[in-house]
XYZ file of C-alpha atoms in Angstrom:
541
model
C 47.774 -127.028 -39.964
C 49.518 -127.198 -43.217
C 53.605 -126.632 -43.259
C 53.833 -124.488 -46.578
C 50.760 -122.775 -46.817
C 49.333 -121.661 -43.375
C 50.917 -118.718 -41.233
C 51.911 -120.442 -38.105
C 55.481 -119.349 -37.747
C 55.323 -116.564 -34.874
C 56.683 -113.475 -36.765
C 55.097 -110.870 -38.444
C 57.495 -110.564 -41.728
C 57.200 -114.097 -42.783
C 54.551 -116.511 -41.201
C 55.077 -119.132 -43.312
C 58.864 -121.205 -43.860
C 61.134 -119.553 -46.503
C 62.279 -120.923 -49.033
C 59.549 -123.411 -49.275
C 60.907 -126.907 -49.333
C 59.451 -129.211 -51.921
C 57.760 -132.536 -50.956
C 56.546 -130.562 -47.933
C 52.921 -129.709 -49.596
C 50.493 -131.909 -48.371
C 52.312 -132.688 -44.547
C 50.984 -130.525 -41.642
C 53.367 -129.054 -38.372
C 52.291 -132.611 -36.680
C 54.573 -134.466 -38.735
C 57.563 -132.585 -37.304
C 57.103 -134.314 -33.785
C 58.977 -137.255 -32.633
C 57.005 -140.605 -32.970
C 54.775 -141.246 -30.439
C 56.222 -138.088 -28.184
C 54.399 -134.784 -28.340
C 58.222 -133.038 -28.926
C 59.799 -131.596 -31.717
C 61.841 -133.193 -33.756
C 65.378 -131.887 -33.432
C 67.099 -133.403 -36.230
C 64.463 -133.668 -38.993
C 63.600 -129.913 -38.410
C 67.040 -128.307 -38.876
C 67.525 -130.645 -41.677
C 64.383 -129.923 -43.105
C 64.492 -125.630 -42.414
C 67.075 -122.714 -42.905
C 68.628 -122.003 -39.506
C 66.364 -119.085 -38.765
C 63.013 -121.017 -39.571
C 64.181 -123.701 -37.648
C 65.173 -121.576 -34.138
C 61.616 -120.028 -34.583
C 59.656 -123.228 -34.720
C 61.805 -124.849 -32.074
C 60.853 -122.443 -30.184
C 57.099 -122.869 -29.775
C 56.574 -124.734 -26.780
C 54.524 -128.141 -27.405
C 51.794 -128.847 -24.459
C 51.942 -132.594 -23.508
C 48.302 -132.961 -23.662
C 46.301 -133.095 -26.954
C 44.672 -130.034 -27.483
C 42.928 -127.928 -30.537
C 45.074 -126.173 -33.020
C 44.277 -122.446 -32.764
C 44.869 -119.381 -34.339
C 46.026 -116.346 -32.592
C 47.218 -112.633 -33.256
C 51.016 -112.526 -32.885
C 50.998 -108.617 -33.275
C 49.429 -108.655 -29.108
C 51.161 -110.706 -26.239
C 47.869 -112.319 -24.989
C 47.247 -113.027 -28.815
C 44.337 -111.907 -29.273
C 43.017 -108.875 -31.963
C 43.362 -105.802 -31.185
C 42.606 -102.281 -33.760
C 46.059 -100.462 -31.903
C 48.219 -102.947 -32.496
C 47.053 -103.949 -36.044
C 47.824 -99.649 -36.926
C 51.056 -99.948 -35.298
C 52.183 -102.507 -37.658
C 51.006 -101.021 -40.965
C 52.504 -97.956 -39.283
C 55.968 -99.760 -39.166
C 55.769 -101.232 -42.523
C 54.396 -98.845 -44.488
C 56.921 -95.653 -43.195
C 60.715 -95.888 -42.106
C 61.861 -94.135 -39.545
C 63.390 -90.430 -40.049
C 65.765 -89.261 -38.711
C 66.184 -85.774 -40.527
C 66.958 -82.334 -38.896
C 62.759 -81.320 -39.679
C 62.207 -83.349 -36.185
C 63.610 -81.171 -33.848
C 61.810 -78.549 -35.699
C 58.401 -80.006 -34.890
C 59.754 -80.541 -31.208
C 60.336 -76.702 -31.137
C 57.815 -75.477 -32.945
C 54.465 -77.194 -30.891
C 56.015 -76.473 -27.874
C 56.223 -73.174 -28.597
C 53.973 -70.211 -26.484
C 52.235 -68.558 -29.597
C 48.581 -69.125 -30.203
C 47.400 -72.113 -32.346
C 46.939 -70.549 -34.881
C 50.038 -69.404 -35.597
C 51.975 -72.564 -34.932
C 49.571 -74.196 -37.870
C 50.820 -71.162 -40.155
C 53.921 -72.121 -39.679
C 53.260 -75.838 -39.651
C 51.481 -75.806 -43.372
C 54.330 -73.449 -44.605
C 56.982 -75.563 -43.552
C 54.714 -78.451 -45.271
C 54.516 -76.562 -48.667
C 50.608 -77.095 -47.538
C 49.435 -73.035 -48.286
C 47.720 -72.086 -50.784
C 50.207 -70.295 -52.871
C 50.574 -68.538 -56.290
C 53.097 -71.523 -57.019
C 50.751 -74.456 -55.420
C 47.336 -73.301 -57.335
C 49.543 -73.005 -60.498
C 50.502 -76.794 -59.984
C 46.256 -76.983 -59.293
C 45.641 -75.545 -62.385
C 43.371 -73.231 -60.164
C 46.012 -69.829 -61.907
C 48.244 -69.642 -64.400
C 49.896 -67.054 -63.237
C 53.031 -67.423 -60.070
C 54.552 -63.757 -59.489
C 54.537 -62.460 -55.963
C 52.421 -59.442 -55.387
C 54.586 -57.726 -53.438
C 57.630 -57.712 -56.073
C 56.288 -58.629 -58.690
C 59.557 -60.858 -59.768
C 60.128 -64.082 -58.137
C 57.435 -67.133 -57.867
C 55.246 -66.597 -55.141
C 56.388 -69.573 -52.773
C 56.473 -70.378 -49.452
C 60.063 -69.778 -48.415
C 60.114 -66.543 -50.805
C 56.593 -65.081 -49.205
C 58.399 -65.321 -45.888
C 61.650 -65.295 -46.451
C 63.157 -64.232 -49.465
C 60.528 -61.433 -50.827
C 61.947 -57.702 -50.354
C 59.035 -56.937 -48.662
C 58.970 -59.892 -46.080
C 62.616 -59.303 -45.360
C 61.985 -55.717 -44.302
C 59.341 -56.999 -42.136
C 62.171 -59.004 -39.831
C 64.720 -56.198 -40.162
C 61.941 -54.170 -38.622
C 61.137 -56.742 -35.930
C 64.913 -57.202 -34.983
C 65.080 -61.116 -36.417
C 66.632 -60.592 -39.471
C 69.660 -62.646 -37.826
C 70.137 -65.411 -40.477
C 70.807 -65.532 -44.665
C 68.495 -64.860 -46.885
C 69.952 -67.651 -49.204
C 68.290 -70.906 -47.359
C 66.794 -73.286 -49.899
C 63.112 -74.129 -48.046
C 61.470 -72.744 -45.377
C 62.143 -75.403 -42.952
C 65.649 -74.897 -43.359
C 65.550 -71.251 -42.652
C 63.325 -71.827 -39.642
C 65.935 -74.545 -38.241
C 68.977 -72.011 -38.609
C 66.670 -69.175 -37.012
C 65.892 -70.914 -33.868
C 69.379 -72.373 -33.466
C 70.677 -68.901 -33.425
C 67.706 -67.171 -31.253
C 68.798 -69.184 -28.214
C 69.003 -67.626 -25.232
C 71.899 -67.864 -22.858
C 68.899 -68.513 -20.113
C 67.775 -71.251 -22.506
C 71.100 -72.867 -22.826
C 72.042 -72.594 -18.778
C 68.559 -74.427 -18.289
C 69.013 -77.008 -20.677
C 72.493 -77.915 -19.167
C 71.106 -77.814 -15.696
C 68.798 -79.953 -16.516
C 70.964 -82.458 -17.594
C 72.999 -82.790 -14.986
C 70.049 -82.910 -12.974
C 68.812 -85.694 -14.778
C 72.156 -87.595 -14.696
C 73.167 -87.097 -10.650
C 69.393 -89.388 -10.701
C 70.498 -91.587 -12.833
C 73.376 -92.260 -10.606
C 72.246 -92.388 -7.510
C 70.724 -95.419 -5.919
C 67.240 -93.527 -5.397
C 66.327 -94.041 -8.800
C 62.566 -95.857 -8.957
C 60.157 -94.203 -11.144
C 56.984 -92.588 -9.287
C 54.517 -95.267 -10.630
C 56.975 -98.077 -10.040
C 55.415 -101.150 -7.725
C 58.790 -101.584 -6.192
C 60.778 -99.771 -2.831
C 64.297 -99.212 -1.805
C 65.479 -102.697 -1.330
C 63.355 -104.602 -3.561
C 66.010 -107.193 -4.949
C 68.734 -107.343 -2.834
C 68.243 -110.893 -1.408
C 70.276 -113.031 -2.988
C 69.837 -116.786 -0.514
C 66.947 -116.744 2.293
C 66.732 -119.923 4.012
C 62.900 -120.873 4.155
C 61.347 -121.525 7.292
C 59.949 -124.718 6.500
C 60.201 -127.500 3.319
C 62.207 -126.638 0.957
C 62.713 -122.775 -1.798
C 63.356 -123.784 -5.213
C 64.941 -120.807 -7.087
C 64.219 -120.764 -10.738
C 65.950 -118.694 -13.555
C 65.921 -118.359 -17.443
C 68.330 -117.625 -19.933
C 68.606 -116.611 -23.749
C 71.291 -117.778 -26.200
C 70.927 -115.814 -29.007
C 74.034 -116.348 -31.176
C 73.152 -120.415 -30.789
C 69.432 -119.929 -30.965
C 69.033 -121.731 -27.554
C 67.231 -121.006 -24.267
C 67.365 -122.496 -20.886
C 66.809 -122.621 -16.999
C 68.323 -123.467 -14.164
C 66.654 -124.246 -10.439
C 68.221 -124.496 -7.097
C 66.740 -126.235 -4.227
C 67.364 -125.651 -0.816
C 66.085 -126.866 2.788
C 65.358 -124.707 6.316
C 69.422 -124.733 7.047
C 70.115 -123.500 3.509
C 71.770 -126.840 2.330
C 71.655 -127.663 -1.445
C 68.904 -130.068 -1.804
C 68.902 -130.595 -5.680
C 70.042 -128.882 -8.669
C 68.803 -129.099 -12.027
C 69.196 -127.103 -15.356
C 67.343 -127.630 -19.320
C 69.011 -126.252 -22.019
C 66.355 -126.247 -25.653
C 66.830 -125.324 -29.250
C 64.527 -122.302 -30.459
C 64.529 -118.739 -30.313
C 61.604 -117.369 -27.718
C 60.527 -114.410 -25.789
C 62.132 -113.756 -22.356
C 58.483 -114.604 -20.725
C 58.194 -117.746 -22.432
C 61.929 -118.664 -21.368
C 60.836 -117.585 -18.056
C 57.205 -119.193 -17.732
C 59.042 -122.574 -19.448
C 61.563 -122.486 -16.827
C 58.664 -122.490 -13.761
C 56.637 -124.954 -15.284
C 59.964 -127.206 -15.158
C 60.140 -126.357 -11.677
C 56.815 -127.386 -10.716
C 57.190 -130.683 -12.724
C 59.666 -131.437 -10.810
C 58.319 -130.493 -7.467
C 55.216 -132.856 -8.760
C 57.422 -135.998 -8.841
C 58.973 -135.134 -5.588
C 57.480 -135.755 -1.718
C 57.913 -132.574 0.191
C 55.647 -130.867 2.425
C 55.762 -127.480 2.042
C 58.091 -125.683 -0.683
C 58.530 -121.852 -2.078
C 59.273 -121.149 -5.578
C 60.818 -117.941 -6.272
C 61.195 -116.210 -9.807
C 62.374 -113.087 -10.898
C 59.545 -112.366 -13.466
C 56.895 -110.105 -13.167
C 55.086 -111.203 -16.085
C 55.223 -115.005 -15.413
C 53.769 -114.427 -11.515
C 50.812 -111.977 -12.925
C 49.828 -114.021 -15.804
C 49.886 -117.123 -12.945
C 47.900 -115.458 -10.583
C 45.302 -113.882 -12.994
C 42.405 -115.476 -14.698
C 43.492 -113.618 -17.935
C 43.270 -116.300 -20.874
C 46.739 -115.755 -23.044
C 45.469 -116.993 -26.849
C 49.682 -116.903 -27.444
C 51.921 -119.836 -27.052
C 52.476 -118.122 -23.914
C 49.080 -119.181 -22.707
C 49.043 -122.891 -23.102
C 52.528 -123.134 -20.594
C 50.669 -120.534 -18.057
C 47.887 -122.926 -17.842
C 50.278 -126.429 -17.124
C 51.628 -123.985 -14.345
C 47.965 -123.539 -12.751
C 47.224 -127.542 -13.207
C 50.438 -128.005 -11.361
C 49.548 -125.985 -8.537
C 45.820 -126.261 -8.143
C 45.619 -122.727 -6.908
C 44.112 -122.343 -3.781
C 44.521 -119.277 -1.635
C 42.494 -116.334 -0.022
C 44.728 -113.176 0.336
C 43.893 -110.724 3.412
C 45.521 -107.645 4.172
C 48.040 -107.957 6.845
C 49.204 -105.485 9.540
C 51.224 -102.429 8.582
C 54.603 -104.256 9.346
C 53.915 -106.642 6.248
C 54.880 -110.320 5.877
C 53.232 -113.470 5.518
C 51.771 -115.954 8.421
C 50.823 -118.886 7.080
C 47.311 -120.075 8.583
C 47.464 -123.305 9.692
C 46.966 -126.259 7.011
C 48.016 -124.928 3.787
C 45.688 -121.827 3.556
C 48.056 -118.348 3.532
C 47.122 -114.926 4.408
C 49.355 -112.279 2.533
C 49.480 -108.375 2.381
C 52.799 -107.586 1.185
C 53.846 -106.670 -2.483
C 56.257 -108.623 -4.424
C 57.829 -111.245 -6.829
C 56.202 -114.708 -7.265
C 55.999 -116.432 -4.007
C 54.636 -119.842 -4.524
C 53.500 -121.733 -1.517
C 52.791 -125.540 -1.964
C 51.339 -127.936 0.549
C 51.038 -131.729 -0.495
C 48.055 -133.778 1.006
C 46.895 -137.638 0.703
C 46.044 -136.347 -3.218
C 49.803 -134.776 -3.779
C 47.575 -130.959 -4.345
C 49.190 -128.202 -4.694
C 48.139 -124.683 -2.738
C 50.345 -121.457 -4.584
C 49.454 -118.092 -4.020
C 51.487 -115.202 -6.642
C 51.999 -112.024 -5.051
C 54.023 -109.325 -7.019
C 57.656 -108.773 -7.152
C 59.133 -108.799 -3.678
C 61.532 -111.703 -2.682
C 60.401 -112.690 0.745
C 60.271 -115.475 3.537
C 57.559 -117.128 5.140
C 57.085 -117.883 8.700
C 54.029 -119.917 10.391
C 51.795 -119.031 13.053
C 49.658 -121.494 14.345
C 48.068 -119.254 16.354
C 47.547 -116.561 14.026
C 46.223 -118.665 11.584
C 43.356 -119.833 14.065
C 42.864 -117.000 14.404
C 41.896 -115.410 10.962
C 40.123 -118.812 10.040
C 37.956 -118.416 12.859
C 37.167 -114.865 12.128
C 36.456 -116.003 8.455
C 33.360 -116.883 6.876
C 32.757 -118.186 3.469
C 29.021 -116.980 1.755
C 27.826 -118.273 -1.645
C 25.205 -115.524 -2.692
C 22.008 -117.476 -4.950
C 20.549 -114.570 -7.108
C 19.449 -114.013 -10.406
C 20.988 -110.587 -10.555
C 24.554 -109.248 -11.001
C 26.019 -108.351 -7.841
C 28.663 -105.359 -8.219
C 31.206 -105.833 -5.215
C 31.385 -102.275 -3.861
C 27.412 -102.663 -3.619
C 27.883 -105.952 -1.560
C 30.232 -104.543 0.532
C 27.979 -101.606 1.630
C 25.239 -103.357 2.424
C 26.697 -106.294 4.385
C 28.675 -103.095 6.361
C 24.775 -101.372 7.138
C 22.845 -104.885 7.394
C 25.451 -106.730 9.523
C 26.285 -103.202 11.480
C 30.048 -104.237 11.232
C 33.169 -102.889 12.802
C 35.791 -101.035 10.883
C 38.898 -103.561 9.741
C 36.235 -106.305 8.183
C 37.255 -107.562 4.591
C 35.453 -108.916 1.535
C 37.505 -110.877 -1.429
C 35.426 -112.647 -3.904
C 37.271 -115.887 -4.759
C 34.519 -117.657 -6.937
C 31.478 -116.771 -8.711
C 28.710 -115.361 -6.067
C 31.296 -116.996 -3.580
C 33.332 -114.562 -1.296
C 35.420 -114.578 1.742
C 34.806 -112.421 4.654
C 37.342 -111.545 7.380
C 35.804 -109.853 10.229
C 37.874 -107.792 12.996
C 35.852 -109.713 15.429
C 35.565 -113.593 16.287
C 31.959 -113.066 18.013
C 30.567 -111.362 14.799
C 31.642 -114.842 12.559
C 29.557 -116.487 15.095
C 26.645 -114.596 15.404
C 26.443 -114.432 11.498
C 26.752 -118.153 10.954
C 24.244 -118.837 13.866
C 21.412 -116.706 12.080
C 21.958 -117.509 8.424
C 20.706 -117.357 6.030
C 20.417 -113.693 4.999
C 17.980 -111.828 2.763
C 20.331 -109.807 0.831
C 20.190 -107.782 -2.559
C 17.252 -109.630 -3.181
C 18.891 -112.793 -2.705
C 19.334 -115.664 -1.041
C 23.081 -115.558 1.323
C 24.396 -118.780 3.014
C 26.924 -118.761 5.482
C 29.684 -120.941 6.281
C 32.453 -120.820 8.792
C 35.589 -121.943 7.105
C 36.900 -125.571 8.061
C 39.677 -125.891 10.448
C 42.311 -126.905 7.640
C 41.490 -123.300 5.553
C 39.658 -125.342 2.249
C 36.683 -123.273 1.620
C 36.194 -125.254 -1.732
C 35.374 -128.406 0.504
C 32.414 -125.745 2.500
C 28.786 -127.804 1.439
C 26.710 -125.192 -0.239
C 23.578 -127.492 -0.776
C 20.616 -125.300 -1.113
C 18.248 -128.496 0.351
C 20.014 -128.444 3.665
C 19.853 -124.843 4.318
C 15.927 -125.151 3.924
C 15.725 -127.829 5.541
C 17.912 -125.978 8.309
C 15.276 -122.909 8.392
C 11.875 -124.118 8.104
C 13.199 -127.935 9.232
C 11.064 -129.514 6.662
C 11.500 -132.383 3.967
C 11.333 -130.682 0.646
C 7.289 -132.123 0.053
C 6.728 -129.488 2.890
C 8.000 -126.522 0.902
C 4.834 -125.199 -0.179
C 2.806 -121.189 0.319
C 0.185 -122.724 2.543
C 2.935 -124.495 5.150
C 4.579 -121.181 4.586
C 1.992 -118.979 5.758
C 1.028 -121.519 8.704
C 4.419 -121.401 9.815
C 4.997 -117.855 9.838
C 1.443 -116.995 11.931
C 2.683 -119.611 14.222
C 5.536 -117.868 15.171
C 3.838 -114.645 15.594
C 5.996 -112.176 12.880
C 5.967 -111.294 9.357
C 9.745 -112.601 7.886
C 11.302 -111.552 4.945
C 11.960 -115.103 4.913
C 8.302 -115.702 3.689
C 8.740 -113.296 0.513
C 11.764 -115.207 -0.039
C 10.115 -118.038 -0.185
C 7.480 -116.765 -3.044
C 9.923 -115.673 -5.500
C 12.163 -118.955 -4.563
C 9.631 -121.626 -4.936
C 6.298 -121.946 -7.279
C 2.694 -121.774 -5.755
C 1.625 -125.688 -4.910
């Protein structure tokens, strides 16, 4: 990527360093880093660029591993293309904002109670829009301007409805001839018309209304309907955790020194201060990127330390969903959101939990959450130092383990890797399990992997009796079923299709032919679906 001539600075106004600095021609953005470190050179870049330039491009974060330049749309936060936000900026460059009196105009007249077509009357009048004397002169459609009515003055908007003899008796008539006849445009008259025409109804309402609005704005009730978060969301400030250690991580924005930082506190089960550690960088950034930056830092550190179990909090929304999603960020923001996933090697299965919330852990590692909130990040290190997070919302919380409860749920858990040729919808899967496995209410069904889902049932006996007569015949496919290991790693659950045959018609693979099929199944004495199966599985021999 070329310094002068390709767009790589993240800005819309100017992707590309101004002024241009000679010599720089033929040297791409590579040749800014520090020898043999993937980092940017501090020194040579704000030598190099104006102060602006240089806070944007020390603010792009640099991924320690080698990886592909790429382009991506800086007009979108996951950077990639999109027709809305490509019309919003030419909107915002091509037009400035106004600010003139003709807005509240518009405000009042659409929201007025006429019919529609009068409000567009009024609309294209105010707009000098109508087809008037004066407008088709300026045409060249007439060449004639006079008002019919008085045969004096242009025919123009504001004097058609305003001005003219004749229009003017019209309002005197109607009781609304309340303002001068002397206003320059139409709009003008219409803006001193409705400013007088106010009702005192109209003027009691609109103050009650404010006060209204500011006794909520107030008072400590004040969470927007649609808002994720409840009375009390926020307030903890130091929760000792139950077990390991909570690392607390926060970000912060410099703007007047073009810097950014973090901080993280670490803490053990008694609430002493384990560690402490803080980064302060040169470059301007988002607050996401500050904030994603900052966790990353934490879990690098966490990485290089030995503890057990630890919790890392964070105060951002946006970092924990874009953590916990499988959305792919094209941005800058993308490539530090994916260092955070290799750090913790996310590996979690999320149940509802009972209607007084919370988290139980479930034995070795594997958590079962039902609570909203902010990031909660639960590690546990094994012989291989991997890391086990789960992200729920926004909703600082502690965690507390249950041995017994996390039996509990992993014995009343099944994992079940589906083998079809067709795409499974979830809902669809759902309802037919419910009517094939005649299941009690309570049951649950999270898909964690492709054709591979989780099932919680309410009941420990119906685990067993599904594992004991798998497989299943099921959407026209082929269902395995696993119980879930002891420690809670489904991804270590053998899914080898050869041992499940083997298991059901206890045959070496040489075996696995229509003829031993049909033997088989008039030994037994009953037709299986297992047999059709078996035909659409596996070609005639």
């Amino acid at each position: 990527m070329q310094i002068t001539s390709d767009p790589w600075l993240p800005v819309l106004d100017r992707p590309t360093p101004n002024p241009v600095v000679q010599g720089l021609e033929n040297f791409t953005v590579s040749s800014l880093f520090q020898a043999n470190n993937r980092s940017w050179d501090v020194d040579v870049v704000q030598d190099l660029f104006s102060p602006e330039d240089a806070a944007l491009i020390l603010g792009i974060p640099l991924i320690a591993s080698a990886i592909d330049d790429s382009w991506y749309w800086v007009a979108e936060k996951n950077g990639f293309y999109s027709v809305r936000s490509a019309y919003n900026m030419l909107h915002s460059m091509k037009f400035t904002p106004d600010f003139s009196p003709s807005n509240g105009l518009w405000k009042i007249l659409w929201s007025l109670k006429v019919p529609p077509k009068a409000k567009d009357l009024v609309w294209r009048a105010t707009s000098n829009c109508l087809a008037t004397k004066s407008n088709l002169c300026i045409k060249k459609v007439l060449t004639e301007n006079l008002c019919p009515f008085c045969g004096i003055f242009a025919e123009t908007e504001c004097h058609l409805f305003v001005s003219c003899n004749f229009a003017w008796a019209c309002w005197n008539y109607a009781g609304l001839a309340t303002t001068s006849r002397d206003a320059t445009s139409l709009q003008l008259w219409l803006l001193d018309t409705f400013q007088l025409v106010r009702t005192v109804k109209d003027v009691v309402s609109f103050a009650t209304a404010s006060l209204d609005q500011w006794l909520k704005a107030q008072g400590k009730g004040n969470i927007p309907l649609l808002s994720p978060l409840k009375d009390g969301d926020g307030l903890e400030l130091c929760v000792k955790p139950v077990s390991g250690i909570k690392l607390n991580v926060d970000a912060a924005i410099f703007e007047h020194s073009s810097k950014h930082g973090f901080d993280c506190v670490v803490r053990n089960t008694v609430g002493e201060l384990v560690a402490a550690f803080a980064g302060l960088k040169f470059g301007r950034v988002s607050p996401e990127l500050a904030e994603i930056m900052g966790v990353r830092e934490a879990l690098s550190w966490l990485k290089n330390h030995a503890h057990s179990h630890a919790i890392v909090k964070t105060d951002s929304l946006v970092c924990a969903g874009a953590v916990r999603s499988a959305e792919v960020f094209a941005s800058a923001f993308g490539p530090v959101v994916e260092d955070c996933k290799t750090l913790l090697h996310t590996s979690m299965f999320i149940l509802n939990a009972p209607a007084s919330g919370g988290f139980h852990g479930t034995g070795s590692g594997t958590c079962v959450a039902g609570c909203d909130g902010a990031m909660v990040a639960t590690t546990k290190r094994g012989d291989g130092e991997e890391a086990i997070i789960s992200s729920i919302n926004n909703l600082s919380i502690s965690l507390e383990d249950n041995d017994e409860l996390g039996k509990d749920v992993i014995e009343r858990s099944v994992v079940v890797r589906l083998i079809t040729k067709k795409a499974i919808f979830l809902g669809l899967l759902r309802a037919v399990l419910a009517r094939k496995w005649r299941l009690a209410k309570g049951w649950k069904l999270e898909e964690v992997a492709a054709n591979t889902f989780i099932i919680c049932f309410s009941k420990r006996h119906e685990a067993e009796l599904n594992v004991t007569n798998a497989p299943w015949r099921v959407c026209d496919g082929f269902m395995i079923v696993k119980p879930i290991p002891e420690d809670g790693q489904w991804r270590s659950v053998d899914f080898s299709i050869s041992q499940v045959w083997v298991k059901v018609y206890e045959l070496p693979p040489r075996f696995w032919t229509t003829k031993n099929a049909t033997a088989i199944v008039e030994r037994i004495g009953s037709e299986a679906s297992i047999d059709q199966m078996w035909k659409n599985s596996f070609p005639t021999q």
